[in-house]
Amino acid sequence: MAIYLGIERDMLSCSDTKDYDYFIASVHYFTRPDGSHSGVDALSDVMQKYVNECCGGDGLEMAEQYFSLFRDYVIESKPAIIGHFDLVRYNNSILHLYDEESSEYRLMALEALRAMFETNALLEVNTGGVARGYMTTPYPSAFILKEWKAWGGEVIINSDCHDSGLLNAGYDQAENILLSIGYDHVVRLSSEPDKEMWERIDIKHF
Ligand SMILES: [Zn+2]
């Protein structure tokens, strides 16, 4: 079977993308004015401190920073896959930093995503939060998947589970969400050595 070498590459990583067959781009950190870092998916008190000290207490400003960083990173690095696009929701159910239903939030997310779409990257449907038990639905939110579909974008399901026992955790739910939005296929790595690296697969037979 074909075996590919890939990584999830954070925006701050110094790894050379040429050493890999593909990489998943993601953003996990904000850089503070003093050069230190604050995690997007850090504990909630760390996130609240960042919002208070670096965003004037405005959670929407924090989300804007996150999406801007991510947009610029994807445009510059051209990954195969956009990883957990709205990880910025990580602490929102606890901290209520912004309203995920608001047009301000949705527009800023979609504007960043539209710019990323132009790079032809796959959008990851990431079940990692579900697999590890802190999210009830995968990243990204349904409104994002709907818009991505309308643009003609392609998706890939990944569990990002950090645990071999959970490799396909949350896949049934992710497939059902995609089907309900109108997707009929996803993209995955091909296992055939003499075929194209990526292949489309019907969701019903996934
Ligand atoms: Zn990640």
PDB file of C-alpha atoms and ligand atoms in Angstrom:
ATOM      1  CA  MET A   1       0.000   0.000   0.000  1.00  0.00           C
ATOM      2  CA  ALA A   2       1.030   3.607  -0.425  1.00  0.00           C
ATOM      3  CA  ILE A   3       2.347   5.314   2.704  1.00  0.00           C
ATOM      4  CA  TYR A   4       2.610   9.092   2.766  1.00  0.00           C
ATOM      5  CA  LEU A   5       4.531  11.283   5.127  1.00  0.00           C
ATOM      6  CA  GLY A   6       2.572  14.238   6.409  1.00  0.00           C
ATOM      7  CA  ILE A   7       2.399  16.549   9.415  1.00  0.00           C
ATOM      8  CA  GLU A   8       0.083  18.994  11.028  1.00  0.00           C
ATOM      9  CA  ARG A   9       2.237  22.089  10.713  1.00  0.00           C
ATOM     10  CA  ASP A  10       1.531  25.001  13.033  1.00  0.00           C
ATOM     11  CA  MET A  11       2.006  28.529  11.734  1.00  0.00           C
ATOM     12  CA  LEU A  12       4.999  28.945  14.063  1.00  0.00           C
ATOM     13  CA  SER A  13       6.669  25.683  13.006  1.00  0.00           C
ATOM     14  CA  CYS A  14      10.077  25.964  11.373  1.00  0.00           C
ATOM     15  CA  SER A  15       9.850  22.527   9.690  1.00  0.00           C
ATOM     16  CA  ASP A  16      10.533  22.522   5.957  1.00  0.00           C
ATOM     17  CA  THR A  17       7.365  21.640   4.060  1.00  0.00           C
ATOM     18  CA  LYS A  18       9.503  20.120   1.276  1.00  0.00           C
ATOM     19  CA  ASP A  19      10.389  17.219   3.622  1.00  0.00           C
ATOM     20  CA  TYR A  20       6.785  15.989   3.541  1.00  0.00           C
ATOM     21  CA  ASP A  21       4.349  14.669   0.962  1.00  0.00           C
ATOM     22  CA  TYR A  22       1.697  16.954   2.405  1.00  0.00           C
ATOM     23  CA  PHE A  23       0.965  19.055   5.454  1.00  0.00           C
ATOM     24  CA  ILE A  24      -2.052  20.260   7.354  1.00  0.00           C
ATOM     25  CA  ALA A  25      -1.837  23.970   8.202  1.00  0.00           C
ATOM     26  CA  SER A  26      -3.138  25.129  11.546  1.00  0.00           C
ATOM     27  CA  VAL A  27      -2.858  27.975  14.042  1.00  0.00           C
ATOM     28  CA  HIS A  28      -2.538  27.213  17.755  1.00  0.00           C
ATOM     29  CA  TYR A  29      -0.886  30.348  19.167  1.00  0.00           C
ATOM     30  CA  PHE A  30      -1.158  34.088  19.380  1.00  0.00           C
ATOM     31  CA  THR A  31       2.084  36.037  19.741  1.00  0.00           C
ATOM     32  CA  ARG A  32       1.964  38.699  22.435  1.00  0.00           C
ATOM     33  CA  PRO A  33       3.723  42.083  22.078  1.00  0.00           C
ATOM     34  CA  ASP A  34       6.548  40.808  24.326  1.00  0.00           C
ATOM     35  CA  GLY A  35       7.127  37.833  21.982  1.00  0.00           C
ATOM     36  CA  SER A  36       5.615  35.196  24.289  1.00  0.00           C
ATOM     37  CA  HIS A  37       2.805  32.970  23.083  1.00  0.00           C
ATOM     38  CA  SER A  38      -0.725  32.290  24.211  1.00  0.00           C
ATOM     39  CA  GLY A  39      -2.591  29.160  23.112  1.00  0.00           C
ATOM     40  CA  VAL A  40      -5.777  29.296  21.031  1.00  0.00           C
ATOM     41  CA  ASP A  41      -6.721  26.005  22.707  1.00  0.00           C
ATOM     42  CA  ALA A  42      -5.123  26.795  26.067  1.00  0.00           C
ATOM     43  CA  LEU A  43      -7.008  26.464  29.337  1.00  0.00           C
ATOM     44  CA  SER A  44      -9.868  28.919  29.618  1.00  0.00           C
ATOM     45  CA  ASP A  45      -8.174  31.190  32.182  1.00  0.00           C
ATOM     46  CA  VAL A  46      -5.165  31.569  29.858  1.00  0.00           C
ATOM     47  CA  MET A  47      -7.470  32.506  26.982  1.00  0.00           C
ATOM     48  CA  GLN A  48      -9.424  34.985  29.117  1.00  0.00           C
ATOM     49  CA  LYS A  49      -6.157  36.595  30.189  1.00  0.00           C
ATOM     50  CA  TYR A  50      -5.084  36.947  26.552  1.00  0.00           C
ATOM     51  CA  VAL A  51      -8.412  38.537  25.584  1.00  0.00           C
ATOM     52  CA  ASN A  52      -8.223  40.941  28.537  1.00  0.00           C
ATOM     53  CA  GLU A  53      -4.604  41.935  28.008  1.00  0.00           C
ATOM     54  CA  CYS A  54      -4.208  41.821  24.220  1.00  0.00           C
ATOM     55  CA  CYS A  55      -7.718  42.336  22.780  1.00  0.00           C
ATOM     56  CA  GLY A  56      -9.114  45.014  25.104  1.00  0.00           C
ATOM     57  CA  GLY A  57     -11.438  42.420  26.590  1.00  0.00           C
ATOM     58  CA  ASP A  58     -13.132  41.929  23.214  1.00  0.00           C
ATOM     59  CA  GLY A  59     -13.537  38.249  22.261  1.00  0.00           C
ATOM     60  CA  LEU A  60     -14.527  39.134  18.716  1.00  0.00           C
ATOM     61  CA  GLU A  61     -11.237  40.999  18.311  1.00  0.00           C
ATOM     62  CA  MET A  62      -9.460  37.804  19.404  1.00  0.00           C
ATOM     63  CA  ALA A  63     -11.400  35.807  16.773  1.00  0.00           C
ATOM     64  CA  GLU A  64     -10.502  38.409  14.137  1.00  0.00           C
ATOM     65  CA  GLN A  65      -6.808  38.073  15.030  1.00  0.00           C
ATOM     66  CA  TYR A  66      -7.060  34.287  14.776  1.00  0.00           C
ATOM     67  CA  PHE A  67      -8.737  34.226  11.358  1.00  0.00           C
ATOM     68  CA  SER A  68      -6.358  36.866   9.963  1.00  0.00           C
ATOM     69  CA  LEU A  69      -3.310  34.896  11.087  1.00  0.00           C
ATOM     70  CA  PHE A  70      -4.737  31.702   9.633  1.00  0.00           C
ATOM     71  CA  ARG A  71      -5.688  33.315   6.310  1.00  0.00           C
ATOM     72  CA  ASP A  72      -2.222  34.778   5.823  1.00  0.00           C
ATOM     73  CA  TYR A  73      -0.506  31.520   6.793  1.00  0.00           C
ATOM     74  CA  VAL A  74      -2.531  29.433   4.332  1.00  0.00           C
ATOM     75  CA  ILE A  75      -2.069  31.895   1.473  1.00  0.00           C
ATOM     76  CA  GLU A  76       1.672  32.023   2.091  1.00  0.00           C
ATOM     77  CA  SER A  77       2.305  28.301   2.730  1.00  0.00           C
ATOM     78  CA  LYS A  78      -0.260  26.625   0.422  1.00  0.00           C
ATOM     79  CA  PRO A  79      -1.008  23.493   2.483  1.00  0.00           C
ATOM     80  CA  ALA A  80      -2.872  20.448   1.188  1.00  0.00           C
ATOM     81  CA  ILE A  81      -5.307  20.739   4.098  1.00  0.00           C
ATOM     82  CA  ILE A  82      -6.714  23.535   6.273  1.00  0.00           C
ATOM     83  CA  GLY A  83      -6.757  22.037   9.801  1.00  0.00           C
ATOM     84  CA  HIS A  84      -9.515  22.657  12.373  1.00  0.00           C
ATOM     85  CA  PHE A  85     -10.430  25.974  10.785  1.00  0.00           C
ATOM     86  CA  ASP A  86     -12.469  27.325  13.710  1.00  0.00           C
ATOM     87  CA  LEU A  87     -10.369  26.078  16.631  1.00  0.00           C
ATOM     88  CA  VAL A  88     -11.030  29.559  18.002  1.00  0.00           C
ATOM     89  CA  ARG A  89     -14.331  28.104  19.317  1.00  0.00           C
ATOM     90  CA  TYR A  90     -12.358  25.891  21.717  1.00  0.00           C
ATOM     91  CA  ASN A  91     -13.116  27.897  24.855  1.00  0.00           C
ATOM     92  CA  ASN A  92     -16.235  29.674  23.695  1.00  0.00           C
ATOM     93  CA  SER A  93     -18.785  27.378  25.302  1.00  0.00           C
ATOM     94  CA  ILE A  94     -17.179  28.182  28.677  1.00  0.00           C
ATOM     95  CA  LEU A  95     -16.101  31.811  28.243  1.00  0.00           C
ATOM     96  CA  HIS A  96     -18.761  33.122  25.800  1.00  0.00           C
ATOM     97  CA  LEU A  97     -16.196  35.439  24.262  1.00  0.00           C
ATOM     98  CA  TYR A  98     -18.369  36.166  21.209  1.00  0.00           C
ATOM     99  CA  ASP A  99     -21.664  35.069  19.704  1.00  0.00           C
ATOM    100  CA  GLU A 100     -21.048  32.276  17.188  1.00  0.00           C
ATOM    101  CA  GLU A 101     -24.443  33.031  15.599  1.00  0.00           C
ATOM    102  CA  SER A 102     -23.689  36.715  15.033  1.00  0.00           C
ATOM    103  CA  SER A 103     -23.215  38.074  11.538  1.00  0.00           C
ATOM    104  CA  GLU A 104     -19.987  39.804  12.628  1.00  0.00           C
ATOM    105  CA  TYR A 105     -18.403  36.500  13.622  1.00  0.00           C
ATOM    106  CA  ARG A 106     -19.728  34.588  10.640  1.00  0.00           C
ATOM    107  CA  LEU A 107     -18.624  37.183   8.118  1.00  0.00           C
ATOM    108  CA  MET A 108     -15.085  37.386   9.480  1.00  0.00           C
ATOM    109  CA  ALA A 109     -14.785  33.588   9.400  1.00  0.00           C
ATOM    110  CA  LEU A 110     -16.143  33.316   5.863  1.00  0.00           C
ATOM    111  CA  GLU A 111     -14.032  36.168   4.517  1.00  0.00           C
ATOM    112  CA  ALA A 112     -10.879  34.461   5.774  1.00  0.00           C
ATOM    113  CA  LEU A 113     -12.051  31.113   4.449  1.00  0.00           C
ATOM    114  CA  ARG A 114     -12.852  32.525   1.021  1.00  0.00           C
ATOM    115  CA  ALA A 115      -9.266  33.729   0.655  1.00  0.00           C
ATOM    116  CA  MET A 116      -8.030  30.273   1.699  1.00  0.00           C
ATOM    117  CA  PHE A 117     -10.383  28.592  -0.801  1.00  0.00           C
ATOM    118  CA  GLU A 118      -8.464  30.225  -3.636  1.00  0.00           C
ATOM    119  CA  THR A 119      -5.399  28.088  -2.724  1.00  0.00           C
ATOM    120  CA  ASN A 120      -7.313  24.864  -3.586  1.00  0.00           C
ATOM    121  CA  ALA A 121      -6.651  23.366  -0.154  1.00  0.00           C
ATOM    122  CA  LEU A 122      -8.953  20.720   1.301  1.00  0.00           C
ATOM    123  CA  LEU A 123     -11.006  21.792   4.315  1.00  0.00           C
ATOM    124  CA  GLU A 124     -10.583  19.400   7.219  1.00  0.00           C
ATOM    125  CA  VAL A 125     -13.633  18.114   9.081  1.00  0.00           C
ATOM    126  CA  ASN A 126     -11.850  17.498  12.377  1.00  0.00           C
ATOM    127  CA  THR A 127     -13.417  15.149  14.915  1.00  0.00           C
ATOM    128  CA  GLY A 128     -10.588  15.498  17.457  1.00  0.00           C
ATOM    129  CA  GLY A 129     -12.621  17.509  19.953  1.00  0.00           C
ATOM    130  CA  VAL A 130     -15.447  14.969  19.769  1.00  0.00           C
ATOM    131  CA  ALA A 131     -12.974  12.070  20.080  1.00  0.00           C
ATOM    132  CA  ARG A 132     -11.447  13.628  23.188  1.00  0.00           C
ATOM    133  CA  GLY A 133     -14.828  14.514  24.639  1.00  0.00           C
ATOM    134  CA  TYR A 134     -14.725  18.335  24.867  1.00  0.00           C
ATOM    135  CA  MET A 135     -16.789  19.162  21.766  1.00  0.00           C
ATOM    136  CA  THR A 136     -20.183  17.845  20.693  1.00  0.00           C
ATOM    137  CA  THR A 137     -19.676  18.470  16.957  1.00  0.00           C
ATOM    138  CA  PRO A 138     -16.594  18.491  14.702  1.00  0.00           C
ATOM    139  CA  TYR A 139     -14.710  21.566  13.517  1.00  0.00           C
ATOM    140  CA  PRO A 140     -15.744  23.519  11.527  1.00  0.00           C
ATOM    141  CA  SER A 141     -19.309  24.699  12.209  1.00  0.00           C
ATOM    142  CA  ALA A 142     -22.088  23.734   9.803  1.00  0.00           C
ATOM    143  CA  PHE A 143     -22.484  27.262   8.366  1.00  0.00           C
ATOM    144  CA  ILE A 144     -18.843  27.114   7.268  1.00  0.00           C
ATOM    145  CA  LEU A 145     -19.256  23.693   5.657  1.00  0.00           C
ATOM    146  CA  LYS A 146     -22.388  24.927   3.848  1.00  0.00           C
ATOM    147  CA  GLU A 147     -20.618  27.920   2.357  1.00  0.00           C
ATOM    148  CA  TRP A 148     -17.561  25.829   1.425  1.00  0.00           C
ATOM    149  CA  LYS A 149     -19.859  23.422  -0.430  1.00  0.00           C
ATOM    150  CA  ALA A 150     -21.546  26.297  -2.265  1.00  0.00           C
ATOM    151  CA  TRP A 151     -18.121  27.465  -3.482  1.00  0.00           C
ATOM    152  CA  GLY A 152     -17.316  23.964  -4.733  1.00  0.00           C
ATOM    153  CA  GLY A 153     -14.755  23.194  -2.009  1.00  0.00           C
ATOM    154  CA  GLU A 154     -13.605  19.686  -1.099  1.00  0.00           C
ATOM    155  CA  VAL A 155     -13.455  18.237   2.427  1.00  0.00           C
ATOM    156  CA  ILE A 156     -11.479  15.531   4.208  1.00  0.00           C
ATOM    157  CA  ILE A 157     -12.393  13.900   7.533  1.00  0.00           C
ATOM    158  CA  ASN A 158      -9.614  13.552  10.110  1.00  0.00           C
ATOM    159  CA  SER A 159      -9.830  12.459  13.720  1.00  0.00           C
ATOM    160  CA  ASP A 160      -6.669  14.279  14.916  1.00  0.00           C
ATOM    161  CA  CYS A 161      -7.178  12.034  17.936  1.00  0.00           C
ATOM    162  CA  HIS A 162      -3.624  11.603  19.288  1.00  0.00           C
ATOM    163  CA  ASP A 163      -4.623   8.005  20.117  1.00  0.00           C
ATOM    164  CA  SER A 164      -4.525   4.996  17.776  1.00  0.00           C
ATOM    165  CA  GLY A 165      -7.621   3.574  19.491  1.00  0.00           C
ATOM    166  CA  LEU A 166      -9.671   6.575  18.348  1.00  0.00           C
ATOM    167  CA  LEU A 167      -8.525   6.773  14.738  1.00  0.00           C
ATOM    168  CA  ASN A 168     -12.051   6.912  13.304  1.00  0.00           C
ATOM    169  CA  ALA A 169     -13.804   8.399  16.338  1.00  0.00           C
ATOM    170  CA  GLY A 170     -16.652  10.702  15.365  1.00  0.00           C
ATOM    171  CA  TYR A 171     -16.587   9.734  11.691  1.00  0.00           C
ATOM    172  CA  ASP A 172     -20.232   8.597  11.596  1.00  0.00           C
ATOM    173  CA  GLN A 173     -21.377  11.926  12.982  1.00  0.00           C
ATOM    174  CA  ALA A 174     -19.118  13.870  10.594  1.00  0.00           C
ATOM    175  CA  GLU A 175     -20.437  11.897   7.619  1.00  0.00           C
ATOM    176  CA  ASN A 176     -24.039  12.507   8.680  1.00  0.00           C
ATOM    177  CA  ILE A 177     -23.423  16.236   9.045  1.00  0.00           C
ATOM    178  CA  LEU A 178     -21.824  16.363   5.598  1.00  0.00           C
ATOM    179  CA  LEU A 179     -24.660  14.357   4.030  1.00  0.00           C
ATOM    180  CA  SER A 180     -27.259  16.635   5.635  1.00  0.00           C
ATOM    181  CA  ILE A 181     -25.510  19.658   4.093  1.00  0.00           C
ATOM    182  CA  GLY A 182     -25.482  18.059   0.629  1.00  0.00           C
ATOM    183  CA  TYR A 183     -21.978  16.626   0.312  1.00  0.00           C
ATOM    184  CA  ASP A 184     -21.928  13.239  -1.409  1.00  0.00           C
ATOM    185  CA  HIS A 185     -18.187  12.550  -1.231  1.00  0.00           C
ATOM    186  CA  VAL A 186     -15.055  13.352   0.731  1.00  0.00           C
ATOM    187  CA  VAL A 187     -11.388  13.223  -0.251  1.00  0.00           C
ATOM    188  CA  ARG A 188      -8.884  10.880   1.370  1.00  0.00           C
ATOM    189  CA  LEU A 189      -5.345   9.635   0.818  1.00  0.00           C
ATOM    190  CA  SER A 190      -5.258   6.811  -1.699  1.00  0.00           C
ATOM    191  CA  SER A 191      -3.824   3.501  -0.516  1.00  0.00           C
ATOM    192  CA  GLU A 192      -2.875   2.426  -4.062  1.00  0.00           C
ATOM    193  CA  PRO A 193       0.843   3.019  -4.742  1.00  0.00           C
ATOM    194  CA  ASP A 194       0.394   3.646  -8.468  1.00  0.00           C
ATOM    195  CA  LYS A 195      -2.567   5.983  -8.233  1.00  0.00           C
ATOM    196  CA  GLU A 196      -3.004   9.674  -7.527  1.00  0.00           C
ATOM    197  CA  MET A 197      -2.201  10.642  -3.938  1.00  0.00           C
ATOM    198  CA  TRP A 198      -5.732  11.913  -3.222  1.00  0.00           C
ATOM    199  CA  GLU A 199      -8.953  10.153  -4.126  1.00  0.00           C
ATOM    200  CA  ARG A 200     -12.632  10.944  -3.839  1.00  0.00           C
ATOM    201  CA  ILE A 201     -14.791   8.494  -1.954  1.00  0.00           C
ATOM    202  CA  ASP A 202     -18.564   8.320  -1.766  1.00  0.00           C
ATOM    203  CA  ILE A 203     -19.608   9.145   1.797  1.00  0.00           C
ATOM    204  CA  LYS A 204     -22.099   6.262   1.899  1.00  0.00           C
ATOM    205  CA  HIS A 205     -19.273   3.799   1.244  1.00  0.00           C
ATOM    206  CA  PHE A 206     -16.685   5.507   3.383  1.00  0.00           C
TER     207      PHE A 206
HETATM  208 ZN    ZN B   1      -4.075  21.113  15.988  1.00  0.00          ZN
END
